[in-house]
Short mmCIF file of C-alpha atoms in Angstrom, two decimals:
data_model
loop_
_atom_site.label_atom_id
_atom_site.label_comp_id
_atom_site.label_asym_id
_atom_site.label_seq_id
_atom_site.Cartn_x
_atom_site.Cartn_y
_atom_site.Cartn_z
CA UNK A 1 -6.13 10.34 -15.94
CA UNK A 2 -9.91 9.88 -17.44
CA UNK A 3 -12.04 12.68 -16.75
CA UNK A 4 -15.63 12.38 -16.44
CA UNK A 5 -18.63 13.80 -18.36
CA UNK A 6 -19.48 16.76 -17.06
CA UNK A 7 -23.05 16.12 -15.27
CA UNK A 8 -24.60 12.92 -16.16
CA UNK A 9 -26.43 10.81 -13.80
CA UNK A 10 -26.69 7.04 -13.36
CA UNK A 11 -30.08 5.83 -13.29
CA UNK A 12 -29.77 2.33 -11.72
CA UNK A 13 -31.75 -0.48 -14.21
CA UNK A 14 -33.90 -3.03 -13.44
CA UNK A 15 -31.91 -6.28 -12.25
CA UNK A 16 -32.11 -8.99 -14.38
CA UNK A 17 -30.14 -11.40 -12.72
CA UNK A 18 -30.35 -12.29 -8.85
CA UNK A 19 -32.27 -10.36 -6.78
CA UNK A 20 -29.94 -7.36 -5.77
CA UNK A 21 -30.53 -3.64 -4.04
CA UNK A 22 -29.07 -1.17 -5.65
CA UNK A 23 -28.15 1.72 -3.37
CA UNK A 24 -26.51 5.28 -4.50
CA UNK A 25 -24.45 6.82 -2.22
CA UNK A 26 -22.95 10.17 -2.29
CA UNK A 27 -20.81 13.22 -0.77
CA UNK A 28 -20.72 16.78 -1.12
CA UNK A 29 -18.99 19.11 0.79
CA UNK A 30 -21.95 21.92 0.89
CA UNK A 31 -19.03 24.72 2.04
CA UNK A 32 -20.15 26.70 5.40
CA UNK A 33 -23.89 25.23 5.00
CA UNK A 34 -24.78 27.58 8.10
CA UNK A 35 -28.21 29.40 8.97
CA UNK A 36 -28.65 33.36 8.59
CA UNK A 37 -27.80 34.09 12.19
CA UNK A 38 -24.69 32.11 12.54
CA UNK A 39 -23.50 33.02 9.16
CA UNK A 40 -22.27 36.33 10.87
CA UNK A 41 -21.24 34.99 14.34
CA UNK A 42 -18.28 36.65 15.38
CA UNK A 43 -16.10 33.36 15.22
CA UNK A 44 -17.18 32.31 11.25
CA UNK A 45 -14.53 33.83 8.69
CA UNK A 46 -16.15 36.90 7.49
CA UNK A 47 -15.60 35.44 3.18
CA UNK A 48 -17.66 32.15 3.62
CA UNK A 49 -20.61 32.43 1.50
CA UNK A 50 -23.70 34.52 3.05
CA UNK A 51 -26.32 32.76 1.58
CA UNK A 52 -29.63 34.06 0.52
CA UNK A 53 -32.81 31.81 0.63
CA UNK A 54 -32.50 31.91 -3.22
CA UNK A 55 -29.35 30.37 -3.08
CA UNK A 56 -30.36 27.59 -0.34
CA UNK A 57 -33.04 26.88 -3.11
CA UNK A 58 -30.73 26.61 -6.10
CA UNK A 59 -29.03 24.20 -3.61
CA UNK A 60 -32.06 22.40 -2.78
CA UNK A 61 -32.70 22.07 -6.95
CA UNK A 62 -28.88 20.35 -7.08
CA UNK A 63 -30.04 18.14 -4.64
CA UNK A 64 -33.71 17.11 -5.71
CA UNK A 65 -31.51 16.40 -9.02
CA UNK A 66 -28.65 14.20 -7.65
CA UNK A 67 -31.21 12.27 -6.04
CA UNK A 68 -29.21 10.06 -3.44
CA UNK A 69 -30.22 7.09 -1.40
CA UNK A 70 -27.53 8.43 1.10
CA UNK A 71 -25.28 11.35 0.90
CA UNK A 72 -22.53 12.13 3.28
CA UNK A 73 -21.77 15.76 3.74
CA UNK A 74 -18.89 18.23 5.45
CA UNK A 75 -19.56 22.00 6.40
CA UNK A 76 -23.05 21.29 7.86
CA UNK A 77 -24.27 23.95 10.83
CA UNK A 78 -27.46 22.67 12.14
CA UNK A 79 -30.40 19.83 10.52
CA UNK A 80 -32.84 22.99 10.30
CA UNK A 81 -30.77 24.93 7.14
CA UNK A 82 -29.60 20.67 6.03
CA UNK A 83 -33.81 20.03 5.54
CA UNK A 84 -34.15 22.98 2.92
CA UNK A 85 -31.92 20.90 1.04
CA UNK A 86 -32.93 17.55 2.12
CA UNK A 87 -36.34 17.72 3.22
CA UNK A 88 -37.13 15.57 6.10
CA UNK A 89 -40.35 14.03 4.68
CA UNK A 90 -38.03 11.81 2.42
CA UNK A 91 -34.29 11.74 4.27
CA UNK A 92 -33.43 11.16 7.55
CA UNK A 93 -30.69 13.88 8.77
CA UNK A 94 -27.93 13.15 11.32
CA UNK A 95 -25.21 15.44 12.47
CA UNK A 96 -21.95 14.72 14.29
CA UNK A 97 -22.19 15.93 18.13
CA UNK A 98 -19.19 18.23 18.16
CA UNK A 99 -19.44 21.52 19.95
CA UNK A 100 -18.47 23.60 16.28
CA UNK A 101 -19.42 25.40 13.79
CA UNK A 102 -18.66 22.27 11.12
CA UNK A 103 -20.45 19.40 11.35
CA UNK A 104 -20.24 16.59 9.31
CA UNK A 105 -23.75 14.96 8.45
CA UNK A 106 -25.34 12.57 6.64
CA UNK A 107 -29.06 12.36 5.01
CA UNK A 108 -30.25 8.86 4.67
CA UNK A 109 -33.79 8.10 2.38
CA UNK A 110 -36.43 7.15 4.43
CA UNK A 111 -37.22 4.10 4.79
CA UNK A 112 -33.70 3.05 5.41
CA UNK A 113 -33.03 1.38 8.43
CA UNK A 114 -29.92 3.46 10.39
CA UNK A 115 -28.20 2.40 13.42
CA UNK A 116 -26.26 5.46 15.01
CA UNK A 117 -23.03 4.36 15.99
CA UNK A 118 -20.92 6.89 18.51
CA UNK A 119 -18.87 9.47 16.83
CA UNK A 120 -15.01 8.97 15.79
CA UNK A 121 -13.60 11.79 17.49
CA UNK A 122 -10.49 10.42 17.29
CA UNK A 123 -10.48 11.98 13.99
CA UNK A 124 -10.85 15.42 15.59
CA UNK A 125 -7.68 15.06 17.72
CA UNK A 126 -6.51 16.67 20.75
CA UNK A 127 -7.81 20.52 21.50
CA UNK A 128 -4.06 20.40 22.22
CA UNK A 129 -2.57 19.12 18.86
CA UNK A 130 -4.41 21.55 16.48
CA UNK A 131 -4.87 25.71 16.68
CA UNK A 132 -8.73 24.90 14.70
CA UNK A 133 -10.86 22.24 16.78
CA UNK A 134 -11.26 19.39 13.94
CA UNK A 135 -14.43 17.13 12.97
CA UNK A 136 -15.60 13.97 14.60
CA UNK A 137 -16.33 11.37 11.56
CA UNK A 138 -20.13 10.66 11.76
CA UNK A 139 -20.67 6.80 11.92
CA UNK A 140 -23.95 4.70 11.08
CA UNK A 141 -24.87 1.80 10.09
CA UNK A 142 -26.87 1.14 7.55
CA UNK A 143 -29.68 -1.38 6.87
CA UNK A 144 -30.91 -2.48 3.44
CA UNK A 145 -33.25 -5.49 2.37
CA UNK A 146 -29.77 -7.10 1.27
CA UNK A 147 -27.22 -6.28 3.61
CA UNK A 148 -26.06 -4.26 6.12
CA UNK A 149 -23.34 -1.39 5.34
CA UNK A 150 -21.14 0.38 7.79
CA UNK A 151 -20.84 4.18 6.70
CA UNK A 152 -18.04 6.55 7.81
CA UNK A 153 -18.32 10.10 6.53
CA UNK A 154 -15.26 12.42 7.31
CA UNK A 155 -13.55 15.83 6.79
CA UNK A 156 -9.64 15.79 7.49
CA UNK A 157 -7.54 18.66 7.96
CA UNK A 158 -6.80 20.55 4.73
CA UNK A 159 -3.43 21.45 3.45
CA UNK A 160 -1.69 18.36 2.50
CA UNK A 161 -2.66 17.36 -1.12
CA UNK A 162 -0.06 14.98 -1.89
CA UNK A 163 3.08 15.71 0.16
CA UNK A 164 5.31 13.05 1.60
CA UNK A 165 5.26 11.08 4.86
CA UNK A 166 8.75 12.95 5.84
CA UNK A 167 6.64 16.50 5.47
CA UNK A 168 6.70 17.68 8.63
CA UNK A 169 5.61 21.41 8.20
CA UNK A 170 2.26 22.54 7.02
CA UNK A 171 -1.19 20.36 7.90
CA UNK A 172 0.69 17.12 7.43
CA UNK A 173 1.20 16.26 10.47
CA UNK A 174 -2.07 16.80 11.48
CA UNK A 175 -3.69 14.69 8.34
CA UNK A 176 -1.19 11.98 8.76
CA UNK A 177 -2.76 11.45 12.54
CA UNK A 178 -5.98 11.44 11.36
CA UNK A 179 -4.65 8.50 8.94
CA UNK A 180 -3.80 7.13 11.37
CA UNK A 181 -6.76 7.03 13.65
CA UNK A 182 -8.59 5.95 10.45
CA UNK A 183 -6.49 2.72 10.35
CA UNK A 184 -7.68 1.91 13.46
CA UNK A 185 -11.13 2.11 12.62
CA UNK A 186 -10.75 0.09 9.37
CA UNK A 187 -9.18 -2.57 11.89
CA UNK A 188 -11.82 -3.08 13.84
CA UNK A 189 -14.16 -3.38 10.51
CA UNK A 190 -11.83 -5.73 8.99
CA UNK A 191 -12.12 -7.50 12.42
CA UNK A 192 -15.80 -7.78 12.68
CA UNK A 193 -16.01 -8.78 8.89
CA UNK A 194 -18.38 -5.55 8.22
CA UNK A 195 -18.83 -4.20 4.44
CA UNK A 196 -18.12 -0.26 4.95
CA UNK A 197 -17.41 2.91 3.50
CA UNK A 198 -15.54 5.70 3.90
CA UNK A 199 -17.18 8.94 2.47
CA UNK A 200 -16.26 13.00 2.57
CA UNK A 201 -13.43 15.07 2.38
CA UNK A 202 -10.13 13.26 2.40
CA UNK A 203 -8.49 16.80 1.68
CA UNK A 204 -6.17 14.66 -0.38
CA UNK A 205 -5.17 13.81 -3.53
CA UNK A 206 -5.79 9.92 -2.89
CA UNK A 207 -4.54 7.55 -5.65
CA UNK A 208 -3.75 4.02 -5.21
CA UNK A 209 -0.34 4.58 -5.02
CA UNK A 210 -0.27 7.51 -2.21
CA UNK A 211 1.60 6.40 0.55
CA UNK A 212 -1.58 6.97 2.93
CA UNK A 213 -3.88 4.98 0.78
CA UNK A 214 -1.23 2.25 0.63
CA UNK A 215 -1.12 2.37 4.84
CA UNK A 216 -4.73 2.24 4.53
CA UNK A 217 -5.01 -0.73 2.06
CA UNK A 218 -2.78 -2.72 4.20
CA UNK A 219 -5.28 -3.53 7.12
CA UNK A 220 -7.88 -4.54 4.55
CA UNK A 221 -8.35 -4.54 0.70
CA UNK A 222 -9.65 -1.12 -0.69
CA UNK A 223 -11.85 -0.17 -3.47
CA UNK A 224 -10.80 3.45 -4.41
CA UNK A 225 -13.52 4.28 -6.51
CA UNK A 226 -12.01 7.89 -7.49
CA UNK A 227 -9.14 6.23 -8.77
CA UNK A 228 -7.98 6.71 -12.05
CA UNK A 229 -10.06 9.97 -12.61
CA UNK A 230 -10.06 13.67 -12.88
CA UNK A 231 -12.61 15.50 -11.34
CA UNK A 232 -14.55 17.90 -13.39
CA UNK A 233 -15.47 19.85 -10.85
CA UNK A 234 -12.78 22.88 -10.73
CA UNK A 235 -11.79 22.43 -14.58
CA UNK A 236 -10.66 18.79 -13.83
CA UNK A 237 -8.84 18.76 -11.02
CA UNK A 238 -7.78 15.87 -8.75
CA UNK A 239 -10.29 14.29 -7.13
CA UNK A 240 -10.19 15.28 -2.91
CA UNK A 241 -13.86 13.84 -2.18
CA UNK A 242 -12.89 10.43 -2.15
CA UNK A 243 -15.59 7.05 -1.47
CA UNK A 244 -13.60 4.11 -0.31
CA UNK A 245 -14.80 0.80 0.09
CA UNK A 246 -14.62 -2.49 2.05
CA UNK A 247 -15.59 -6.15 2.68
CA UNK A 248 -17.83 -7.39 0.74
CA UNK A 249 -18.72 -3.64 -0.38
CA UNK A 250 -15.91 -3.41 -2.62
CA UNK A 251 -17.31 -5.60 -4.97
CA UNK A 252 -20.73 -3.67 -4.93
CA UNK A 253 -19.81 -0.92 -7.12
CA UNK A 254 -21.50 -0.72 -10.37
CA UNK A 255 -18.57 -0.18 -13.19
CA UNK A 256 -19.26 2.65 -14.88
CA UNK A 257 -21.31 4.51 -12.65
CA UNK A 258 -19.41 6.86 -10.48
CA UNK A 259 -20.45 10.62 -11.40
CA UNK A 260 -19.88 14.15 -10.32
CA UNK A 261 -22.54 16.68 -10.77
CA UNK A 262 -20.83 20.42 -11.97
CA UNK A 263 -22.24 23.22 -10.28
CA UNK A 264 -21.30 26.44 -11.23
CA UNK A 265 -17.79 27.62 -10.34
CA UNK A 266 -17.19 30.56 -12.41
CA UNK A 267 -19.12 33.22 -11.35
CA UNK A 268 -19.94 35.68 -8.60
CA UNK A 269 -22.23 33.31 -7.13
CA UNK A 270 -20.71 30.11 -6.37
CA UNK A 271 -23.39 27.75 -4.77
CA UNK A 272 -20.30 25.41 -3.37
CA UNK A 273 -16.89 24.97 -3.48
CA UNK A 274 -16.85 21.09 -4.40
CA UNK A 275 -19.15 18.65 -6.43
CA UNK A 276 -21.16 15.99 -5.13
CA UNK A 277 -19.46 12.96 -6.34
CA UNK A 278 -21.60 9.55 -6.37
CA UNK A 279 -21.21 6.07 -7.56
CA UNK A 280 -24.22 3.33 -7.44
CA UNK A 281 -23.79 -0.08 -5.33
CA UNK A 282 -25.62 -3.35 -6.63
CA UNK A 283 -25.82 -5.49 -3.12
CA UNK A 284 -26.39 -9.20 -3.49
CA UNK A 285 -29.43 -10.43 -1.10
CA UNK A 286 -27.59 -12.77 1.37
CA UNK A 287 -28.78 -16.18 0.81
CA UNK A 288 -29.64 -18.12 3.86
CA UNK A 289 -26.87 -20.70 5.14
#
């Protein structure tokens, strides 16, 4: 595997060619992004981080740094603590509507044009088939000068990294639903002919030749754009953060510009759990017929 540098940032240059939109597009998994109240509500685990305003503004420094033109991210509690990281006078924030703690959510740069497409709470499952109520996948649509681009930003049950399709103990049954629930929702893009992507926490170590990617691939052609790297977030681990793409979108990704940004890991305070990981689409303007 080829890790990446370390924290190095793609600055998108000046198109020389035909006119094109280039559009970065991130996720981070901001780990129990709640507000002071709720952080010690009698249901939240009592080790998540407790998070001083200090910390929500070392957060909000990552962020001002990584600089997205949409960012999809998992662990969100309410659009009140997401603005101190993403202020609302340049991103427009949208949660998923479940009833939980966990949201997933997605800030979008002004500007942007976003369609709000109903939740996939498909993804969340039966109350019935899980002990932890699971996240709805937050769905837009979004809008550029170019092109339009379906966005799907998730966070699957953890606790099947890489385990077979005959595991039947653990999360895997659980994940291998949510699969499957996913293929159905790639179906109907591959249907309608929409460019898309898939964004968040897969909680799994996604390759091209898992056997869930593979399921995946097989309603519609894939660009995995984690594939083929180590993360080095966590001393270079496997990737879990995964962005997928499809349609026309997976030929929009610039090569050579997917990038984590390290924050710290290794001491007392640990701002988050996971990395934002990014990667820069050029989109083509679509010509008139």
């Amino acid at each position: 595997m080829i890790a990446l540098a370390g924290a190095g940032f793609f600055l998108p240059g000046a198109c020389l060619a035909a006119p094109a939109q280039t559009l970065k597009i991130s996720t981070w998994n901001v780990d129990w992004l709640l507000d002071s109240q709720m952080q010690h509500a009698p249901q939240i685990p009592p080790d998540i981080p407790h998070r001083t305003a200090d910390d929500l503004a070392a957060l909000a420094t990552y962020a001002k740094r990584l600089h997205p033109d949409l960012i999809g991210l998992q662990e969100v509690g309410d659009t009140a603590t997401l603005a101190r990281l993403f202020g609302t006078q340049e991103y427009q924030l949208f949660l998923s509507g479940d009833d939980i703690p966990q949201h997933t959510a997605l800030a979008v740069r002004q500007g942007l044009r976003v369609k709000r497409n109903p939740d996939v709470s498909a993804l969340a499952l039966s109350p019935t088939a899980t002990r932890h109520r699971l996240r709805s996948g937050l769905d837009v649509t979004i809008s550029t000068d170019s092109a339009d681009l379906r966005v799907l930003v998730i966070h699957l049950k953890t606790g099947c990294w890489d385990n077979p399709l005959s595991e039947t103990h653990h999360a895997c049954p659980i994940l291998f639903q949510q699969f499957h629930a996913l293929r159905d929702w790639l179906a109907e893009r591959a249907k309608n002919r929409e460019s898309f992507a898939i964004i968040g926490d897969f909680n799994r170590r996604l390759t091209r030749t898992d056997p869930l990617f593979i399921a995946l691939n097989q309603i519609t052609p894939l660009a995995l754009v984690t594939a083929g790297h180590a993360s080095p977030c966590q001393n270079g681990s496997s990737f879990i953060d995964h962005i997928l793409l499809g349609g026309d979108a997976t030929q929009w990704a610039q090569p050579e510009s997917l990038r984590v940004m390290v924050l710290p890991q290794n001491s007392a305070r640990v701002l988050s759990d996971h990395c934002p990981v990014s990667v820069t689409l050029k989109i083509p303007r679509q010509t008139s017929p």
